[in-house]
PDB file of C-alpha atoms and ligand atoms in Angstrom:
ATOM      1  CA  UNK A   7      34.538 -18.240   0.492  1.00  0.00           C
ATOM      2  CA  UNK A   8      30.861 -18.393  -1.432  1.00  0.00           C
ATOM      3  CA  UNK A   9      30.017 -20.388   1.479  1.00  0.00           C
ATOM      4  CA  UNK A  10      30.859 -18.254   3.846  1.00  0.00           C
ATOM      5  CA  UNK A  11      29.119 -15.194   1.878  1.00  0.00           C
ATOM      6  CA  UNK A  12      25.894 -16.802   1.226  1.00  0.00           C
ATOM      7  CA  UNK A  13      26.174 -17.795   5.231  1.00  0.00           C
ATOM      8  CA  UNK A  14      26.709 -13.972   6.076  1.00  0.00           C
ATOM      9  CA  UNK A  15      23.883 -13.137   3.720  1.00  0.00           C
ATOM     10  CA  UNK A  16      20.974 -15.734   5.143  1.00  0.00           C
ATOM     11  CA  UNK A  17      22.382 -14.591   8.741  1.00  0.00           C
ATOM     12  CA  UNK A  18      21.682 -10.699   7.726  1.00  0.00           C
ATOM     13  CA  UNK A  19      18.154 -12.055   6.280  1.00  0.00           C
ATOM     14  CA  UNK A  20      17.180 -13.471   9.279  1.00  0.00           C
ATOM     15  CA  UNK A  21      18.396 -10.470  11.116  1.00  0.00           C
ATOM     16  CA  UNK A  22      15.885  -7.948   8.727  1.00  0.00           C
ATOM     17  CA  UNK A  23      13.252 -11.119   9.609  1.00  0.00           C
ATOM     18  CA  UNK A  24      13.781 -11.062  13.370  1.00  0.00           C
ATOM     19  CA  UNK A  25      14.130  -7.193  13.408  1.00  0.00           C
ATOM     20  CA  UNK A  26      10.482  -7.099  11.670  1.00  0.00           C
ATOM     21  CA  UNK A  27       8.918  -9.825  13.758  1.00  0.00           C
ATOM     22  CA  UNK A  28       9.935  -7.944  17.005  1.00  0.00           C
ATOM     23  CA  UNK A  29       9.573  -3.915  15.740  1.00  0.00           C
ATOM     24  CA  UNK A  30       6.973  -4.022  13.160  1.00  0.00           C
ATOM     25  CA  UNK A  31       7.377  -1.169  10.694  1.00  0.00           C
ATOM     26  CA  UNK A  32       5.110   1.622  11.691  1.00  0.00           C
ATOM     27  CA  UNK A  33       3.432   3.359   8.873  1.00  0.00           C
ATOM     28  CA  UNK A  34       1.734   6.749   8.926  1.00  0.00           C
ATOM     29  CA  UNK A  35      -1.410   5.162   6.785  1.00  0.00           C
ATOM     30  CA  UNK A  36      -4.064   7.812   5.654  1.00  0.00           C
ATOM     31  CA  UNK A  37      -7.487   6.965   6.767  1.00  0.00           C
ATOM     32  CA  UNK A  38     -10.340   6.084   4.259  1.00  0.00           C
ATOM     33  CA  UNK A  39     -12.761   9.061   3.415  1.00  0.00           C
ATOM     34  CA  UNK A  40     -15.783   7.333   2.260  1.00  0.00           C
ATOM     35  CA  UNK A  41     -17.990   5.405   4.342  1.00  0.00           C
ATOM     36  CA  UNK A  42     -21.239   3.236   3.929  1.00  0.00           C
ATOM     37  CA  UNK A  43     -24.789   4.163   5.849  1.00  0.00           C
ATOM     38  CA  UNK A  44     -25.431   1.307   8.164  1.00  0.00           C
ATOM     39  CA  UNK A  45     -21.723  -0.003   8.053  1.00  0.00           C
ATOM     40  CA  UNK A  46     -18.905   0.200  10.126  1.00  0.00           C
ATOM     41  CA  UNK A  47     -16.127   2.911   9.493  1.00  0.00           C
ATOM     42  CA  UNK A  48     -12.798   2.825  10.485  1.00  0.00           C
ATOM     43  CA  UNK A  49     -11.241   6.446  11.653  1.00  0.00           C
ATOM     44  CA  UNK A  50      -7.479   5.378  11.345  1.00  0.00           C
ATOM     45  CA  UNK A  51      -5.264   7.480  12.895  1.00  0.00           C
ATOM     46  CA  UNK A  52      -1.598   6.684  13.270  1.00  0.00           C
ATOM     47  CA  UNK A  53       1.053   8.270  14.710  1.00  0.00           C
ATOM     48  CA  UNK A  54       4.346   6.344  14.980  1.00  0.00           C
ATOM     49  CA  UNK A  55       6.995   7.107  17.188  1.00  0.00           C
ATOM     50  CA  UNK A  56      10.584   7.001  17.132  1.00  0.00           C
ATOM     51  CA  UNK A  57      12.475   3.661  18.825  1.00  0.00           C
ATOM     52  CA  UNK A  58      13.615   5.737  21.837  1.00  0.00           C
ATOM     53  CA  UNK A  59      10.427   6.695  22.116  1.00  0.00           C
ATOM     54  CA  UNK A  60       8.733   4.423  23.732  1.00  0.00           C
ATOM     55  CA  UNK A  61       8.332   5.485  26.831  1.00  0.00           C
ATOM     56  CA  UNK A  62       6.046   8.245  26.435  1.00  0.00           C
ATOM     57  CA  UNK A  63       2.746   8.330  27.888  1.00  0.00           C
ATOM     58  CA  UNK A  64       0.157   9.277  25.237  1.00  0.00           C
ATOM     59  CA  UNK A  65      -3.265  11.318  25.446  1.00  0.00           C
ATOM     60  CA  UNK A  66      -5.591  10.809  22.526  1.00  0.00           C
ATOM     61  CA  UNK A  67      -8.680  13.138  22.079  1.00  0.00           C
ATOM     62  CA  UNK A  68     -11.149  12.382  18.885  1.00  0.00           C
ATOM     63  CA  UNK A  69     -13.312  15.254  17.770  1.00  0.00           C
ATOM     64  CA  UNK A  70     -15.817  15.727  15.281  1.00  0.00           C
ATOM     65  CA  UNK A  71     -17.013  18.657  13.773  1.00  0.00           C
ATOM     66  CA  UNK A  72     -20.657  19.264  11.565  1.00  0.00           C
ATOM     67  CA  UNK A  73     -20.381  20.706   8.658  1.00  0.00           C
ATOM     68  CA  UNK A  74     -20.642  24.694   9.809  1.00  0.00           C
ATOM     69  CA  UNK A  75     -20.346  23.524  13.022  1.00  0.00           C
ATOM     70  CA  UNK A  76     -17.500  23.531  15.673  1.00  0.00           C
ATOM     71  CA  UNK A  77     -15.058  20.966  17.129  1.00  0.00           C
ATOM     72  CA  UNK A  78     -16.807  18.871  19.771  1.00  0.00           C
ATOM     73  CA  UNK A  79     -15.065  16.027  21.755  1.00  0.00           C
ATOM     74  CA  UNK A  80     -16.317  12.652  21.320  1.00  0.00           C
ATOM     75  CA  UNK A  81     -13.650  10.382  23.062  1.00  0.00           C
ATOM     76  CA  UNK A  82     -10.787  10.310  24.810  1.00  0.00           C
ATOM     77  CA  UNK A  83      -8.035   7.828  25.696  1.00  0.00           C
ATOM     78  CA  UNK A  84      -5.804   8.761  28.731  1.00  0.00           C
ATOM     79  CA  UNK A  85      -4.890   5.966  30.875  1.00  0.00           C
ATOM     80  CA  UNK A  86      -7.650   3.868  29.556  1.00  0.00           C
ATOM     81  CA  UNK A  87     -10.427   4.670  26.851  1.00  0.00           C
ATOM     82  CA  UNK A  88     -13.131   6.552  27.766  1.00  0.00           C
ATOM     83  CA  UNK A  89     -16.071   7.458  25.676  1.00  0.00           C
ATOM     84  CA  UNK A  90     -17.590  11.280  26.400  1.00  0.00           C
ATOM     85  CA  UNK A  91     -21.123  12.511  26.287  1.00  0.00           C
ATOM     86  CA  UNK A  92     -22.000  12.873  22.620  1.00  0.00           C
ATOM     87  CA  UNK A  93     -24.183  11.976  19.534  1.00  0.00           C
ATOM     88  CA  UNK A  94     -22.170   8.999  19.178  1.00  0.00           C
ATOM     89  CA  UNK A  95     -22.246   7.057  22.008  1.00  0.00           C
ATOM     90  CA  UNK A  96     -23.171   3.595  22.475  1.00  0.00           C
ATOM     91  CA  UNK A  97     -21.497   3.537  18.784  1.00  0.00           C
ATOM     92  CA  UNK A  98     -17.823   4.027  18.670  1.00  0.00           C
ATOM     93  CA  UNK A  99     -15.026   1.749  19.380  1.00  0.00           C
ATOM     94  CA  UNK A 100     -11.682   1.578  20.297  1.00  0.00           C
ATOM     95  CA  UNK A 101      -9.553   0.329  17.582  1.00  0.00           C
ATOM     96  CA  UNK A 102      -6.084   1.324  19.058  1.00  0.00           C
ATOM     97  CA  UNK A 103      -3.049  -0.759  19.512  1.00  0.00           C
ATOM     98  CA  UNK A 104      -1.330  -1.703  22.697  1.00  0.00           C
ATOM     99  CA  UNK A 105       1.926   0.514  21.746  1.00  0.00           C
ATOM    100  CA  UNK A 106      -0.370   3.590  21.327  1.00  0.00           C
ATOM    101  CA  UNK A 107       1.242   4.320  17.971  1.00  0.00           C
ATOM    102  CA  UNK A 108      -2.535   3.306  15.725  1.00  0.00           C
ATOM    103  CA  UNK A 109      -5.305   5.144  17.628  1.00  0.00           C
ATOM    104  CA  UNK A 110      -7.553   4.044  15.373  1.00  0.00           C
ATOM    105  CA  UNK A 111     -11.947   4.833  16.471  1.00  0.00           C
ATOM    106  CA  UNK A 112     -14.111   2.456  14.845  1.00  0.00           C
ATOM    107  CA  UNK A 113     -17.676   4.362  14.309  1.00  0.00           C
ATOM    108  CA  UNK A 114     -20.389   1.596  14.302  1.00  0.00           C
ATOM    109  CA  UNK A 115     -23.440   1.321  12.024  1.00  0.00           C
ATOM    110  CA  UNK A 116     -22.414   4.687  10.419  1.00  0.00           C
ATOM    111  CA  UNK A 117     -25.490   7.539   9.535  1.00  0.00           C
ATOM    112  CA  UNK A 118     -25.595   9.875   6.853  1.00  0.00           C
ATOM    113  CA  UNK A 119     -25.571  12.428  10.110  1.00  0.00           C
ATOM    114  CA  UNK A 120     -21.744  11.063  10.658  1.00  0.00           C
ATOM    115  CA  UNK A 121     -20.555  13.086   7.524  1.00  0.00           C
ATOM    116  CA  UNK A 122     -18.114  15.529   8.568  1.00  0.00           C
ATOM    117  CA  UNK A 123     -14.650  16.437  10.322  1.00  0.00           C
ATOM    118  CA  UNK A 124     -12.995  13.921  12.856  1.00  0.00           C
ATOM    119  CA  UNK A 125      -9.898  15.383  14.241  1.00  0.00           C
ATOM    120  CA  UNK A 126      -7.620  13.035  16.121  1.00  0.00           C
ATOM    121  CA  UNK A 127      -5.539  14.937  18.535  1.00  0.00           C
ATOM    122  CA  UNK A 128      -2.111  12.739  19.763  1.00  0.00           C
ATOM    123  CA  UNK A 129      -0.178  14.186  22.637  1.00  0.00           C
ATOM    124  CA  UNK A 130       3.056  12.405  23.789  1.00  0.00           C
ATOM    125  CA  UNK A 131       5.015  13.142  27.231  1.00  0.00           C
ATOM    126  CA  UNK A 132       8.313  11.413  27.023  1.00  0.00           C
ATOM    127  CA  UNK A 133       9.574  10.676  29.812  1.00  0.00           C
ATOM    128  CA  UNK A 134      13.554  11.021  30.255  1.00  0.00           C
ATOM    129  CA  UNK A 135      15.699  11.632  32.869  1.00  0.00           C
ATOM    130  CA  UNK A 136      16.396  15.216  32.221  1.00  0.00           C
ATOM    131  CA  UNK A 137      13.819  16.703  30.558  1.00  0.00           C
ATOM    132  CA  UNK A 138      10.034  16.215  29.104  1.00  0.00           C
ATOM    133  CA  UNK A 139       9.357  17.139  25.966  1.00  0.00           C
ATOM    134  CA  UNK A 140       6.003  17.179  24.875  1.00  0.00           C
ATOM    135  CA  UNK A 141       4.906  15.982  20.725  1.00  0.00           C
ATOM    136  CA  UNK A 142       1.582  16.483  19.286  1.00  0.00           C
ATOM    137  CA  UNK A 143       0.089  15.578  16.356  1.00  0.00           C
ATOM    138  CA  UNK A 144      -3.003  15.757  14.605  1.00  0.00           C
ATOM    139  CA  UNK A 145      -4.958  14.113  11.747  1.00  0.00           C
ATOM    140  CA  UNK A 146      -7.549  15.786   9.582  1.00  0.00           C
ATOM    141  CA  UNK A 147     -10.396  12.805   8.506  1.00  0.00           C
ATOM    142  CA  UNK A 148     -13.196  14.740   6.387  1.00  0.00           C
ATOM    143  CA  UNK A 149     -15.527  11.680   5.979  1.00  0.00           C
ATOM    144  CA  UNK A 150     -17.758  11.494   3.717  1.00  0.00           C
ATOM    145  CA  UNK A 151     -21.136   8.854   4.197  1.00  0.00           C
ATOM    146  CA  UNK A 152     -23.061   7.789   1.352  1.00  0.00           C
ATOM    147  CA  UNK A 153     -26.340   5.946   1.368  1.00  0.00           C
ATOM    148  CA  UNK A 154     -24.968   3.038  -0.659  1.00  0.00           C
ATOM    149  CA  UNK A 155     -21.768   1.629  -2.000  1.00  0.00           C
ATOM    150  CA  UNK A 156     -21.956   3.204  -5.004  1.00  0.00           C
ATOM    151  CA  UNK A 157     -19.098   1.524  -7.750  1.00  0.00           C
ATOM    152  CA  UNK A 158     -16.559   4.097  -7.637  1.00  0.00           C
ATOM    153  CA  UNK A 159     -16.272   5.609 -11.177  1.00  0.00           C
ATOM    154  CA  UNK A 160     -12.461   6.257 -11.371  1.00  0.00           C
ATOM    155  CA  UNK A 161     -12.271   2.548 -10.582  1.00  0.00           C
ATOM    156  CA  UNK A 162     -14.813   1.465 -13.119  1.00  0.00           C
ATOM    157  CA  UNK A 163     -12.449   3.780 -15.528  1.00  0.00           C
ATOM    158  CA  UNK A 164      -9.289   2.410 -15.183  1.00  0.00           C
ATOM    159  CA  UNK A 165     -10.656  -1.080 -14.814  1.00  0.00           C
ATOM    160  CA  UNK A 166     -12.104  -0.507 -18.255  1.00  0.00           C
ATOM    161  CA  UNK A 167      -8.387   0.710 -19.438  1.00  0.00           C
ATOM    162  CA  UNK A 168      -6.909  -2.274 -18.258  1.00  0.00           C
ATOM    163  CA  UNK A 169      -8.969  -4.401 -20.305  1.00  0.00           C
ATOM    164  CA  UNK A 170      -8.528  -2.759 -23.321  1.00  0.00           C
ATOM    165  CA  UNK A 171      -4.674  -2.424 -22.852  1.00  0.00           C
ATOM    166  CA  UNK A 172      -4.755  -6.264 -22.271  1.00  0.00           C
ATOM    167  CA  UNK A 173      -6.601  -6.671 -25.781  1.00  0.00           C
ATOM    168  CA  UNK A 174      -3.883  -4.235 -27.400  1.00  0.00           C
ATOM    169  CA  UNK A 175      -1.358  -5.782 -25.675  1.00  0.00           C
ATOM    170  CA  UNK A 176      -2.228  -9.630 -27.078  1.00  0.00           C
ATOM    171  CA  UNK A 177      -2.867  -7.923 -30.100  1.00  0.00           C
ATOM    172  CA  UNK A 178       0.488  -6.530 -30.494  1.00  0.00           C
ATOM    173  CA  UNK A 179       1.520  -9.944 -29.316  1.00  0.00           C
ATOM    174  CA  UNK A 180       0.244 -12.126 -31.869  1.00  0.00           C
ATOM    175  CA  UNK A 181       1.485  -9.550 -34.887  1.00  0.00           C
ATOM    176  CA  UNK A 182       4.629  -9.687 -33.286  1.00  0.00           C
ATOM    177  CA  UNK A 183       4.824 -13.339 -33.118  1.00  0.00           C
ATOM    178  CA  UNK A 184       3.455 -13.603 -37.214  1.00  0.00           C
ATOM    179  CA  UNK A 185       6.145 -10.928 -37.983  1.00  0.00           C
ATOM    180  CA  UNK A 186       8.981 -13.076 -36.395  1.00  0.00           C
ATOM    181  CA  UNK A 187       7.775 -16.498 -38.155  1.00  0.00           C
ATOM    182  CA  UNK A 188       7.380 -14.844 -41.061  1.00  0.00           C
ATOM    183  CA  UNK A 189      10.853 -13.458 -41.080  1.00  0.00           C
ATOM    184  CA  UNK A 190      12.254 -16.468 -39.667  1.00  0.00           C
ATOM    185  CA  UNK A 191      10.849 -18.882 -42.246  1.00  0.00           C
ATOM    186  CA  UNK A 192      12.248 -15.962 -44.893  1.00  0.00           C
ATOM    187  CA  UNK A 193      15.904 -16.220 -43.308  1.00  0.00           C
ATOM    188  CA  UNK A 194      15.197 -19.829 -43.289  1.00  0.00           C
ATOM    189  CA  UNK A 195      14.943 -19.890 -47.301  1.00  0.00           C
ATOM    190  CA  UNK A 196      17.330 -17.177 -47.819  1.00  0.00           C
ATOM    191  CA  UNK A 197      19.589 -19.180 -45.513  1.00  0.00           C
ATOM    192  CA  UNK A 198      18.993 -22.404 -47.840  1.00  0.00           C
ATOM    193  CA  UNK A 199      19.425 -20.902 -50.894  1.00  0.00           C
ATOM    194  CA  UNK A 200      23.486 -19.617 -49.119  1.00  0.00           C
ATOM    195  CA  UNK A 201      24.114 -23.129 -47.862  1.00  0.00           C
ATOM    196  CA  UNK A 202      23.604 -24.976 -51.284  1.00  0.00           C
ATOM    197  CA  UNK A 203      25.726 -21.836 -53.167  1.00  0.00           C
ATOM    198  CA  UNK A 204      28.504 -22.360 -50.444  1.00  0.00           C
ATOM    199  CA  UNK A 205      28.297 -25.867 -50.733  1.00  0.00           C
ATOM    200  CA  UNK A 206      29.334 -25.432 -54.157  1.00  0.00           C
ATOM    201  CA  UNK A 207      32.063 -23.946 -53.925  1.00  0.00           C
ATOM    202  CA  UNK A 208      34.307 -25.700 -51.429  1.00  0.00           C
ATOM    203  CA  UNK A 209      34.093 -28.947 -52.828  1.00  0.00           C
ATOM    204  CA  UNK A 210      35.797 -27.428 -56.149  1.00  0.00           C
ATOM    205  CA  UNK A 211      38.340 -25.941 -53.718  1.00  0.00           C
ATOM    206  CA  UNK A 212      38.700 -28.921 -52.560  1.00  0.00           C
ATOM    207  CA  UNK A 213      39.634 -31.055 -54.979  1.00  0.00           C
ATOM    208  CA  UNK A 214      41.662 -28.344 -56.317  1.00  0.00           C
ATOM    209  CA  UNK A 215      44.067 -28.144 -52.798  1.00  0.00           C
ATOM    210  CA  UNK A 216      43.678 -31.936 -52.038  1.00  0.00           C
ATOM    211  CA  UNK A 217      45.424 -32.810 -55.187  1.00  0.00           C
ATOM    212  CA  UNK A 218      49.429 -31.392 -54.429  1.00  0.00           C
ATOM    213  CA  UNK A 219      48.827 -32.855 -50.794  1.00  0.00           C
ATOM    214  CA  UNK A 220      49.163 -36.191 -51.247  1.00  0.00           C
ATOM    215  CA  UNK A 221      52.678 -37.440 -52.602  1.00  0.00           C
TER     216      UNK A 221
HETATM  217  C1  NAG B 312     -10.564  -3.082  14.957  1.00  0.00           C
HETATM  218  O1  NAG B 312     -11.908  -3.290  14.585  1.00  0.00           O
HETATM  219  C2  NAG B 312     -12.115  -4.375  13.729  1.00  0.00           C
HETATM  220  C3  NAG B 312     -13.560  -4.419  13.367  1.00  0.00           C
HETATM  221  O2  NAG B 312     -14.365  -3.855  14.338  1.00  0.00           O
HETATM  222  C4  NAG B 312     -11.656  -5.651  14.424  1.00  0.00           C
HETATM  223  O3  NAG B 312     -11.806  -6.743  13.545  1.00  0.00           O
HETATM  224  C5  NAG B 312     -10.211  -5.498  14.822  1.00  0.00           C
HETATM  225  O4  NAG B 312      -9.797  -6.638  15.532  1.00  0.00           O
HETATM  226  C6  NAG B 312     -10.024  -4.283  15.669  1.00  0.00           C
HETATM  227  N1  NAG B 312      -8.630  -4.114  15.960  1.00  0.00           N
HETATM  228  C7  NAG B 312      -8.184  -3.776  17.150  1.00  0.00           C
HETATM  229  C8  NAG B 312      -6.717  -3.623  17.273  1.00  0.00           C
HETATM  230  O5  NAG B 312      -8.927  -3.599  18.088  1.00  0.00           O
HETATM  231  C1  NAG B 313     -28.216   0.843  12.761  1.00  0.00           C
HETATM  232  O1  NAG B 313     -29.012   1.965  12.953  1.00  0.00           O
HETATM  233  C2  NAG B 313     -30.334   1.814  12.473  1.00  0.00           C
HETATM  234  C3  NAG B 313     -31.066   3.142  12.647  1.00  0.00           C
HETATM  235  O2  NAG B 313     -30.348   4.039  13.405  1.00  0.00           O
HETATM  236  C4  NAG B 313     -31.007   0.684  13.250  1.00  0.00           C
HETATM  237  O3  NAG B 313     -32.314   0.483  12.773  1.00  0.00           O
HETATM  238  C5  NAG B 313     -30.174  -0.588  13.055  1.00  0.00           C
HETATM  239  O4  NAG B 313     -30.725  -1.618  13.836  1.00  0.00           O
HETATM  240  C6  NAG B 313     -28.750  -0.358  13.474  1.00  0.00           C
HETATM  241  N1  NAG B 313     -27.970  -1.536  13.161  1.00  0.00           N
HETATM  242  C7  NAG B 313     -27.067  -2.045  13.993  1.00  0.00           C
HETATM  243  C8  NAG B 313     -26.325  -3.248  13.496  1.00  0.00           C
HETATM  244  O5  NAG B 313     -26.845  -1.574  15.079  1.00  0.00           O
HETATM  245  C1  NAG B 314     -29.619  14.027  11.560  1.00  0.00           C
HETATM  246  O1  NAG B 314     -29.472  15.398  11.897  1.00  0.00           O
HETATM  247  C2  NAG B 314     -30.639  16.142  11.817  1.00  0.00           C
HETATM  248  C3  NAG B 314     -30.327  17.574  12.120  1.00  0.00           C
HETATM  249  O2  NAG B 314     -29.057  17.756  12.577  1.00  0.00           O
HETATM  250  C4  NAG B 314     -31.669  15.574  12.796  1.00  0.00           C
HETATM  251  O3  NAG B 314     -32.873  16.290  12.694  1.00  0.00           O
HETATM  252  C5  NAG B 314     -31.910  14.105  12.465  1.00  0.00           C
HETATM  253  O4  NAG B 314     -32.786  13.544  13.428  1.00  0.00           O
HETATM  254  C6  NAG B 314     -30.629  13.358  12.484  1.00  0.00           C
HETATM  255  N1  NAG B 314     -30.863  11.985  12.060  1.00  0.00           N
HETATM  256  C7  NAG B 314     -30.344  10.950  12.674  1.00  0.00           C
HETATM  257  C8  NAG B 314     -30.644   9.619  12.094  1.00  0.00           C
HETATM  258  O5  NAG B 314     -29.644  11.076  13.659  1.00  0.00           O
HETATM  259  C1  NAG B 315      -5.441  19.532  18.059  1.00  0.00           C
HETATM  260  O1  NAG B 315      -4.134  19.959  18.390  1.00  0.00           O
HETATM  261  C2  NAG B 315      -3.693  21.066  17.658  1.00  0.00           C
HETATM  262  C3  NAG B 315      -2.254  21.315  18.015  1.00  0.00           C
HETATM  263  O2  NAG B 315      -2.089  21.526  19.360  1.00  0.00           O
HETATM  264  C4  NAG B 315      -4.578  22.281  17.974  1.00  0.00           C
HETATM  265  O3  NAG B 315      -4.156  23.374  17.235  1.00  0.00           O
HETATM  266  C5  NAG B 315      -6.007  21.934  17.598  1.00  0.00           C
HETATM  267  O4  NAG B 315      -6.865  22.987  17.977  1.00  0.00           O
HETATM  268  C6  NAG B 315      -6.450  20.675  18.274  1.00  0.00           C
HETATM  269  N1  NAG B 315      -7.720  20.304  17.740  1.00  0.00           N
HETATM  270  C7  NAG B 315      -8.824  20.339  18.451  1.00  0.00           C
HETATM  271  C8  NAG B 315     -10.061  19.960  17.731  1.00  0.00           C
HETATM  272  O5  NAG B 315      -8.827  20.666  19.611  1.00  0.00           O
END
């Protein structure tokens, strides 16, 4: 019977292995904010879609918008990508993948003009027999460029905390550990000073009940 279980239980492992291989997990990953002057920034976008899903034919439109400016379109994938007449082109790139679900624009060598809105706009058509619904989404990316990769100061902060709760924690350590040997070696003596008393005793019992045994 354990046999048999731990059988069952590789066979369902493999299963959750196979079932990951073949449908990676999609997950609805927030894009990064901050980007470098110079560098390349990654807009993600991703927008998964449900197993019997998959047959949808998807529209993606990227805009961008100024700050106090409006929405302008600055690519488009339908059938294909296609990159529209705007301040950006020549520099972004499509960072998609095949099943449409990360529709990801890669803006390359970023300027501190690129600070703004990026809006990317999913549409879905399903197609089933009967009828055609229709699924949008859309993902708000305020981006943010800065003219050099400044050390980010909440991560200087709690890098700084972990440090000094490492210190308090080997601290706490090594008192604990003189507390316990001292203790121990205490018990130790206390524990000494019992045996030898206890030892005493018994071997007056002893001869006391080993006497009327024997006869
Ligand atoms: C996305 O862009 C990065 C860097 O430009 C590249 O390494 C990666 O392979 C791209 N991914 C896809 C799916 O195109
Ligand atoms: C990035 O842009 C700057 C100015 O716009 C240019 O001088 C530089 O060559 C560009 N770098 C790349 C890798 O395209
Ligand atoms: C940035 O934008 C300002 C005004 O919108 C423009 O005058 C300037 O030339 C732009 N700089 C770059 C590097 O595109
Ligand atoms: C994106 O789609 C939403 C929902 O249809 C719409 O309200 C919004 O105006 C669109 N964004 C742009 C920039 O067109």
């Amino acid at each position: 019977m354990p046999a048999l279980g731990s059988l069952f239980s590789l066979a369902s492992l493999m299963l959750i292995c196979w079932v990951h291989v073949c449908f990676p997990v999609c997950v609805e990953v927030p894009s990064e904010t901050e980007a470098v002057q110079g560098k390349h920034m990654k807009l993600r976008c991703i927008s998964c879609m449900k197993r019997e899903e998959v047959t949808a034919s998807t529209v993606v439109e990227w805009f961008y918008r100024p700050e106090g400016g409006k929405d302008f379109l600055i690519y488009e994938f339908r059938n294909g990508n296609r990159e529209v007449e705007s301040p950006f082109q020549g520099r972004l790139q499509w960072n998609g993948s095949k099943d449409l679900q990360d529709v990801s624009l890669t803006v390359l060598n970023v300027t501190l003009n690129d600070s703004g809105i990026y809006t990317c706009n999913v549409s879905r058509e399903f197609e089933f027999d009967s009828h055609r619904p229709f699924v949008k989404t859309t993902r708000l990316i305020p981006l943010k460029v800065t003219e050099e990769a400044g050390e980010d100061f909440t991560s200087v902060v709690s890098e700084i905390m972990m440090y000094i709760l490492l210190v308090f924690l080997t601290l706490w350590l090594l008192i604990e550990m003189i507390y316990c040997y001292r203790k121990v070696s205490k018990a130790e003596e206390a524990a000494q000073e019992n045996a030898s008393d206890y030892l005493a005793i018994p071997s007056e019992n002893k001869e006391n009940s080993a006497v009327p045994v024997e006869e």
